[in-house]
Coordinates of C-alpha atoms in Angstrom, one line a residue:
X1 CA 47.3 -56.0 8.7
X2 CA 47.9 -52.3 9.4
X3 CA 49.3 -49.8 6.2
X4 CA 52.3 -47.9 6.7
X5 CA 52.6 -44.6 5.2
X6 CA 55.9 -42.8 5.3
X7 CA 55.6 -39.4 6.1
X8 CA 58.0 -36.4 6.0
X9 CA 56.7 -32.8 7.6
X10 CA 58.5 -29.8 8.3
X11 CA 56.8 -27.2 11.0
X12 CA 57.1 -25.5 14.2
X13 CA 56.1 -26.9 18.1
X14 CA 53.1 -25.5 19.3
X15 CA 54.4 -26.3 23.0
X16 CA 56.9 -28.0 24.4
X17 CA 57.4 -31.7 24.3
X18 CA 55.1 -33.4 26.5
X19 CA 57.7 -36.5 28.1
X20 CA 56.8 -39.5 30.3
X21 CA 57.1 -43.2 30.5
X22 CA 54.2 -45.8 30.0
X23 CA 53.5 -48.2 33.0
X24 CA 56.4 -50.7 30.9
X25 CA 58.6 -48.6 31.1
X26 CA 58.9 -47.3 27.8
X27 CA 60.1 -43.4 27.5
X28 CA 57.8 -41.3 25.1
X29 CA 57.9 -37.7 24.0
X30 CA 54.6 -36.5 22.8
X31 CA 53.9 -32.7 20.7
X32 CA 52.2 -30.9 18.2
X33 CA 53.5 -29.4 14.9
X34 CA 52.0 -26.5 13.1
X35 CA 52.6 -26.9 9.2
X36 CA 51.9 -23.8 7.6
X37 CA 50.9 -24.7 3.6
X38 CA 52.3 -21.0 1.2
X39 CA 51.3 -20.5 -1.9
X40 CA 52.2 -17.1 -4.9
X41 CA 49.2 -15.5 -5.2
X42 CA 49.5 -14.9 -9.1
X43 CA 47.3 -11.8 -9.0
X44 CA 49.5 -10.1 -6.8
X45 CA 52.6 -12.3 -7.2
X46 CA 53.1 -12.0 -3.2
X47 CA 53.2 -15.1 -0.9
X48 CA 50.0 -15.8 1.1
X49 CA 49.6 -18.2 4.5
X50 CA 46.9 -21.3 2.6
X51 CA 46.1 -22.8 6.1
X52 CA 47.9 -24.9 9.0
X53 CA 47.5 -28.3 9.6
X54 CA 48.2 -29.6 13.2
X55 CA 50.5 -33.0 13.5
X56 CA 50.6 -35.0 16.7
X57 CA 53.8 -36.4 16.9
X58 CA 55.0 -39.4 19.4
X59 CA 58.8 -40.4 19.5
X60 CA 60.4 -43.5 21.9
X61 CA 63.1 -44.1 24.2
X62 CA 66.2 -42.2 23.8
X63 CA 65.1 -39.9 21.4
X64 CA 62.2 -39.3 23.2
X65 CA 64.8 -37.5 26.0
X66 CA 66.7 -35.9 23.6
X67 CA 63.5 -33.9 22.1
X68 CA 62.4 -33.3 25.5
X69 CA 65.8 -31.7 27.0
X70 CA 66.5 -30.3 23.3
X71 CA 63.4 -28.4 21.8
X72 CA 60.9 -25.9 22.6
X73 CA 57.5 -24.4 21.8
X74 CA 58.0 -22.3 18.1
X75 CA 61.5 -24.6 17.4
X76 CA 61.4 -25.4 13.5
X77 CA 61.6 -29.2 13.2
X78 CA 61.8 -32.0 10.3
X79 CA 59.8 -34.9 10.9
X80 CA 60.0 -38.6 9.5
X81 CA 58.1 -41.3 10.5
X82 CA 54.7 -43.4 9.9
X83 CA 51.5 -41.9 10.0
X84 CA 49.0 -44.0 12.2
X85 CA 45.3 -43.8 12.5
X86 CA 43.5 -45.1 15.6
X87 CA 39.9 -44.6 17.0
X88 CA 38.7 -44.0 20.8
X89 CA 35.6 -43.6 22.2
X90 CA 34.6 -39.8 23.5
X91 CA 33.9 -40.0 27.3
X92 CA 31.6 -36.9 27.0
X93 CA 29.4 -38.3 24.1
X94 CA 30.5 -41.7 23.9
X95 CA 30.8 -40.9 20.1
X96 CA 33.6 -43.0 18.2
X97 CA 36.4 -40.5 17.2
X98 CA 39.2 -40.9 14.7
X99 CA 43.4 -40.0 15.6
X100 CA 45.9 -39.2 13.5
X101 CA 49.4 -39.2 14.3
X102 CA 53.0 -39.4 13.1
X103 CA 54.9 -42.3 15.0
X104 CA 58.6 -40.7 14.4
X105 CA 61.7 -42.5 13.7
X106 CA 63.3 -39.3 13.4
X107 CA 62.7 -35.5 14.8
X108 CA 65.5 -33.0 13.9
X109 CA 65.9 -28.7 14.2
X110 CA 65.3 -27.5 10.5
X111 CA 68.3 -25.3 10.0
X112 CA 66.6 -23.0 7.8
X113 CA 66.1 -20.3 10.2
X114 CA 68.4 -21.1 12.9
X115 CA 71.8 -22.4 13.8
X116 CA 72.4 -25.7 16.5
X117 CA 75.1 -27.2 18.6
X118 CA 75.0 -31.2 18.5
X119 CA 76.3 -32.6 21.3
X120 CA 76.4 -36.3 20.7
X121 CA 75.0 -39.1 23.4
X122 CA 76.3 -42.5 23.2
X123 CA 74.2 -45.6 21.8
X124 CA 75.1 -47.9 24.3
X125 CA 74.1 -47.6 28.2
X126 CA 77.0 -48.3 30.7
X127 CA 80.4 -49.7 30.7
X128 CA 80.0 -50.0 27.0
X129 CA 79.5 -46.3 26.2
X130 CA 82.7 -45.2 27.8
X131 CA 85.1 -48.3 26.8
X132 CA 87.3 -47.3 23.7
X133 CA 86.2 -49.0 20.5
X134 CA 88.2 -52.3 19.9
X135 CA 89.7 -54.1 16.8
X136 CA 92.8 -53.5 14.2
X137 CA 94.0 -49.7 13.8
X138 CA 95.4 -48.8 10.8
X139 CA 98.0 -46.0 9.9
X140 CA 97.4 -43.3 7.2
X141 CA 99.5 -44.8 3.7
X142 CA 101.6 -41.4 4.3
X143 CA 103.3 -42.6 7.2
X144 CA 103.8 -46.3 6.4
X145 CA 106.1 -45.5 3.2
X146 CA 103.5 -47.5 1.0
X147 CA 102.1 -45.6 -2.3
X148 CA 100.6 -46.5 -5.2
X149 CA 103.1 -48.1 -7.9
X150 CA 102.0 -48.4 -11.7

């Protein structure tokens, strides 16, 4: 039985996406996210850094090449996902060691401090993506001559 717990974090990369592909095939981007905790300093009533807490940060397949191609070391992103605990063993000590990190579903740029393009990828691979979409088309009321009667 594992625990999910949802997790939300909003930070900046401390290097650029890390991207690859396991031995199955399966794309991964990997990075870091600095979360820097402010608080008012009520004496002073100025705001003051409280710390930063590192976030490792793994994200599959297609979005996995879109972080990769898109962000960069100091970007501002919003992360949601699960947060997911594992252990290892250290080759130097051959301690057991504890991980923490956030398995995303999805990474966006925070537009707080800066502006984006999106340029849109399609959800399908091949044929598919560039076929138009079928089914019924329907025409705006205004140029059918139907309104609304009371």
């Amino acid at each position: 039985m594992t625990t999910r717990i949802p997790v939300t974090i909003e930070g900046n990369l401390t290097g650029d996406p890390e991207y690859g592909a396991s031995e199955s095939g399966n794309e991964y981007a990997r990075f870091s996210v600095a979360v820097n905790d402010r608080r008012l300093n009520d004496t002073t009533g100025r705001w003051e850094d409280a710390g930063t807490v590192f976030h490792r940060v793994v994200v599959f397949n297609q979005q996995a090449r879109n972080v990769a191609s898109s962000l960069r070391k100091g970007d501002t992103v919003i992360v949601a996902g699960d947060l997911r605990f594992g252990t290892y063993t250290d080759k130097d000590t051959g301690q057991s060691r504890e991980t923490r990190d956030i398995v995303a579903d999805n990474v966006g740029a925070s537009l707080r401090y800066a502006s984006v393009a999106v340029e849109r990828t399609p959800k399908a691979n091949g044929p598919a993506a560039r076929r138009a979409p079928s089914g019924p088309a329907a025409e705006p009321v205004s140029s059918t001559g139907v309104g609304i009667a009371h």
